[in-house]
Tab-separated table of C-alpha atoms in Angstrom:
chain	number	residue	atom	x	y	z
M	1	MET	CA	132.393	103.342	89.930
M	2	PHE	CA	129.895	105.017	87.590
M	3	HIS	CA	127.140	102.578	88.575
M	4	LEU	CA	127.904	103.093	92.264
M	5	LYS	CA	127.514	106.870	91.894
M	6	ILE	CA	124.234	106.470	90.029
M	7	LEU	CA	122.869	104.127	92.697
M	8	LEU	CA	123.974	106.444	95.506
M	9	LEU	CA	122.320	109.443	93.853
M	10	LYS	CA	119.148	107.409	93.334
M	11	GLU	CA	119.025	106.315	96.964
M	12	LEU	CA	119.742	109.809	98.287
M	13	LYS	CA	117.095	111.324	96.040
M	14	SER	CA	114.576	108.804	97.316
M	15	SER	CA	115.660	109.258	100.948
M	16	PHE	CA	115.416	113.064	100.844
M	17	SER	CA	112.093	113.154	99.031
M	18	LEU	CA	108.872	114.117	100.790
M	19	ARG	CA	108.291	110.413	101.444
M	20	GLY	CA	111.800	110.000	102.791
M	21	SER	CA	112.473	108.540	106.212
M	22	TYR	CA	114.670	111.453	107.280
M	23	ILE	CA	111.595	113.516	108.204
M	24	LEU	CA	110.343	110.798	110.529
M	25	SER	CA	113.845	110.359	111.979
M	26	LEU	CA	114.167	114.072	112.717
M	27	ALA	CA	110.709	114.166	114.302
M	28	PHE	CA	111.227	111.059	116.433
M	29	PHE	CA	114.679	112.109	117.654
M	30	SER	CA	113.424	115.587	118.505
M	31	ILE	CA	110.372	114.308	120.352
M	32	SER	CA	112.493	111.826	122.318
M	33	LEU	CA	114.853	114.514	123.593
M	34	ILE	CA	112.016	116.929	124.386
M	35	ILE	CA	109.338	114.697	125.927
M	36	LEU	CA	111.506	112.446	128.100
M	37	PRO	CA	113.155	115.301	130.040
M	38	ILE	CA	109.693	116.769	130.677
M	39	GLY	CA	108.622	113.476	132.212
M	40	ILE	CA	111.783	113.191	134.306
M	41	GLY	CA	111.605	116.702	135.727
M	42	PRO	CA	113.502	119.993	135.628
M	43	ASP	CA	116.413	118.899	137.833
M	44	LYS	CA	119.482	119.685	135.705
M	45	SER	CA	121.739	117.365	137.684
M	46	ILE	CA	119.527	114.381	136.864
M	47	LEU	CA	119.224	115.414	133.221
M	48	SER	CA	122.991	115.805	132.892
M	49	PHE	CA	123.489	112.390	134.444
M	50	ILE	CA	121.216	110.576	131.986
M	51	SER	CA	121.756	112.766	128.912
M	52	PRO	CA	124.576	110.671	127.326
M	53	GLY	CA	122.524	107.481	127.484
M	54	LEU	CA	119.385	109.340	126.431
M	55	ILE	CA	121.067	110.653	123.283
M	56	TRP	CA	122.403	107.282	122.188
M	57	VAL	CA	119.275	105.312	123.026
M	58	SER	CA	117.298	107.848	120.968
M	59	LEU	CA	119.762	107.444	118.097
M	60	ILE	CA	119.397	103.658	118.169
M	61	LEU	CA	115.603	103.821	118.275
M	62	THR	CA	115.649	106.361	115.444
M	63	SER	CA	117.709	104.033	113.273
M	64	LEU	CA	115.078	101.305	113.601
M	65	LEU	CA	112.364	103.461	112.023
M	66	SER	CA	113.775	103.160	108.518
M	67	LEU	CA	115.658	99.863	108.667
M	68	ASN	CA	112.425	97.955	108.050
M	69	SER	CA	112.194	99.288	104.506
M	70	LEU	CA	115.899	99.304	103.645
M	71	PHE	CA	115.572	96.279	101.336
M	72	HIS	CA	111.927	95.311	101.731
M	73	GLU	CA	110.519	97.954	99.378
M	74	ASP	CA	112.978	96.898	96.672
M	75	LEU	CA	111.867	93.301	97.139
M	76	MET	CA	108.189	94.148	96.861
M	77	ASP	CA	108.451	96.280	93.699
M	78	GLY	CA	110.914	93.987	91.928
M	79	THR	CA	113.910	96.336	92.109
M	80	LEU	CA	115.913	93.722	93.969
M	81	ASP	CA	115.407	91.313	91.064
M	82	LEU	CA	116.817	93.942	88.701
M	83	TYR	CA	119.788	94.458	91.010
M	84	LYS	CA	120.498	90.735	90.758
M	85	ASN	CA	121.098	91.132	87.022
M	86	SER	CA	122.869	94.486	87.246
M	87	PRO	CA	126.635	95.075	86.963
M	88	LEU	CA	126.749	95.688	90.715
M	89	SER	CA	127.078	92.912	93.253
M	90	PHE	CA	124.802	92.681	96.269
M	91	ILE	CA	127.821	93.583	98.410
M	92	GLU	CA	128.171	96.912	96.604
M	93	ILE	CA	124.425	97.478	96.705
M	94	SER	CA	124.345	96.789	100.457
M	95	PHE	CA	127.190	99.232	101.018
M	96	ILE	CA	125.500	102.020	99.047
M	97	LYS	CA	122.103	101.506	100.693
M	98	SER	CA	123.682	101.477	104.166
M	99	LEU	CA	125.683	104.608	103.352
M	100	SER	CA	122.557	106.325	102.043
M	101	HIS	CA	120.687	105.341	105.209
M	102	TRP	CA	123.401	106.924	107.346
M	103	ILE	CA	123.580	110.130	105.310
M	104	SER	CA	119.830	110.671	105.235
M	105	ASN	CA	118.945	109.582	108.764
M	106	PHE	CA	121.880	110.609	110.941
M	107	LEU	CA	123.667	113.557	109.341
M	108	PRO	CA	120.537	115.769	109.626
M	109	LEU	CA	120.458	115.003	113.346
M	110	LEU	CA	123.790	116.793	113.750
M	111	LEU	CA	122.058	120.033	112.748
M	112	ILE	CA	119.395	119.863	115.447
M	113	THR	CA	121.436	118.307	118.293
M	114	PRO	CA	122.806	121.708	119.510
M	115	VAL	CA	119.246	123.000	119.880
M	116	LEU	CA	117.906	119.845	121.504
M	117	SER	CA	120.827	119.750	123.926
M	118	LEU	CA	119.217	122.703	125.724
M	119	PHE	CA	116.376	120.415	126.824
M	120	ILE	CA	118.637	117.810	128.439
M	121	GLY	CA	121.072	120.058	130.270
M	122	LEU	CA	124.202	119.446	128.215
M	123	PRO	CA	126.991	122.024	128.636
M	124	SER	CA	127.287	124.197	125.516
M	125	ASN	CA	131.086	123.820	125.446
M	126	LEU	CA	130.700	120.067	124.830
M	127	LEU	CA	128.468	120.309	121.757
M	128	ILE	CA	131.340	119.889	119.304
M	129	TYR	CA	132.453	116.715	121.097
M	130	ILE	CA	128.919	115.348	121.159
M	131	ALA	CA	128.524	116.020	117.434
M	132	LEU	CA	131.870	114.311	116.807
M	133	SER	CA	130.804	111.198	118.722
M	134	ILE	CA	127.549	111.028	116.721
M	135	LEU	CA	129.417	111.500	113.452
M	136	ILE	CA	131.896	108.716	114.230
M	137	GLY	CA	129.601	106.252	116.007
M	138	THR	CA	126.395	106.263	113.959
M	139	PRO	CA	127.768	104.631	110.763
M	140	SER	CA	127.890	101.353	112.682
M	141	LEU	CA	124.145	101.640	113.382
M	142	SER	CA	123.304	101.871	109.682
M	143	PHE	CA	125.684	99.152	108.511
M	144	ILE	CA	124.897	96.703	111.311
M	145	GLY	CA	121.208	97.446	110.860
M	146	SER	CA	121.430	96.536	107.178
M	147	MET	CA	122.361	92.990	108.193
M	148	GLY	CA	119.195	92.666	110.237
M	149	SER	CA	117.130	94.107	107.406
M	150	ALA	CA	118.646	91.626	104.919
M	151	LEU	CA	118.297	88.681	107.296
M	152	THR	CA	114.571	89.247	107.880
M	153	LEU	CA	113.807	90.300	104.309
M	154	THR	CA	111.491	87.424	103.345
M	155	LEU	CA	109.774	87.059	106.723
M	156	LYS	CA	106.244	88.358	107.251
M	157	GLN	CA	107.048	89.847	110.672
M	158	HIS	CA	110.367	91.337	109.587
M	159	ASN	CA	109.669	94.699	111.235
M	160	LEU	CA	109.327	93.034	114.648
M	161	LEU	CA	112.328	90.744	114.342
M	162	ILE	CA	114.907	93.331	113.285
M	163	PRO	CA	115.192	94.941	116.758
M	164	LEU	CA	115.538	91.538	118.432
M	165	ILE	CA	118.366	90.574	116.090
M	166	ILE	CA	120.427	93.747	116.004
M	167	PHE	CA	119.926	95.250	119.480
M	168	PRO	CA	122.697	93.059	120.989
M	169	LEU	CA	125.029	94.198	118.200
M	170	PHE	CA	124.279	97.831	119.016
M	171	ILE	CA	125.347	97.489	122.652
M	172	PRO	CA	129.093	98.222	122.094
M	173	THR	CA	128.218	101.399	120.181
M	174	LEU	CA	125.792	102.407	122.948
M	175	ILE	CA	128.370	101.780	125.690
M	176	PHE	CA	131.260	103.662	124.114
M	177	GLY	CA	129.105	106.382	122.540
M	178	SER	CA	127.457	107.338	125.828
M	179	GLY	CA	130.693	106.643	127.707
M	180	ALA	CA	132.601	109.151	125.588
M	181	ILE	CA	130.127	111.925	126.401
M	182	SER	CA	129.936	110.911	130.069
M	183	SER	CA	133.720	111.071	130.424
M	184	LEU	CA	133.679	114.756	129.487
M	185	ILE	CA	130.642	115.678	131.586
M	186	PHE	CA	131.637	113.949	134.817
M	187	THR	CA	135.438	113.673	134.740
M	188	GLY	CA	136.587	116.202	132.148
M	189	PHE	CA	139.329	113.850	130.975
M	190	GLU	CA	139.755	114.402	127.264
M	191	GLU	CA	142.210	111.501	127.144
M	192	VAL	CA	139.467	109.089	128.209
M	193	PHE	CA	137.119	110.683	125.683
M	194	PHE	CA	139.504	110.146	122.782
M	195	ARG	CA	140.120	106.546	123.845
M	196	GLN	CA	136.403	105.924	123.710
M	197	MET	CA	136.244	107.682	120.353
M	198	ASN	CA	139.007	105.491	118.961
M	199	ILE	CA	136.988	102.424	119.942
M	200	LEU	CA	133.874	103.912	118.320
M	201	LEU	CA	135.901	104.602	115.192
M	202	GLY	CA	137.090	100.999	115.185
M	203	ILE	CA	133.540	99.666	115.538
M	204	SER	CA	132.310	101.837	112.675
M	205	GLY	CA	135.316	100.917	110.532
M	206	LEU	CA	134.762	97.203	111.034
M	207	SER	CA	131.065	97.644	110.288
M	208	LEU	CA	131.823	99.406	107.011
M	209	VAL	CA	134.126	96.593	105.952
M	210	ILE	CA	132.359	93.476	107.237
M	211	CYS	CA	128.609	94.221	107.213
M	212	PRO	CA	128.189	94.792	103.424
M	213	PHE	CA	129.755	91.383	102.756
M	214	ILE	CA	127.387	89.681	105.198
M	215	SER	CA	124.332	91.597	103.942
M	216	GLY	CA	125.299	90.910	100.326
M	217	PHE	CA	125.712	87.206	101.011
M	218	ILE	CA	122.311	87.049	102.714
M	219	LEU	CA	120.601	88.863	99.837
M	220	ASP	CA	122.280	86.657	97.259
M	221	SER	CA	121.262	83.507	99.152
M	222	ASN	CA	117.592	84.429	98.635
M	223	TYR	CA	118.078	83.680	94.920
M	224	ASP	CA	119.814	80.319	95.358
């Protein structure tokens, strides 16, 4: 447990440094939710109709910005070789790096979503529900994305292949994440919303359990 805490603190310190990816994630997510509505037009009915999908597509695209370097930088500077001989397994390392990716890239987005929601015509009374859906659904993006990062680790064009590999795996999160918000905007049925949220919670839970094992196995296979 001590080694896990040290690794988590190391990853968070690196992620929240001036070179950290969270700055780029915040900028990209903000620009996406500001520029796209300007291009679509000022019609609030249209913006409200597309806002759930717009939020979750922006979240998925934001996650891809930092997945390229999740393991690749450690491979290039030799840190991954040191991890191989450390007390921690690659499964534990994959879990910590995925968790750090989620904390640094998605939790800050919760702070700016209420402000950005003004640009896409979201009702202010739904902001807490939108934040809840992001909080519950985005862990799956980080943990599933870590599999793609591990799988393409030794390939020269790894940054181009990751989206092709993991986009299909993101589709359930996209469907139920945007569906949960849409159910409140267009039908007002909180029961449907919480059903969708339960499915999102299940997807994230399975990702937390399964993905580190797969990522760890892939990383370990590079040394066989």
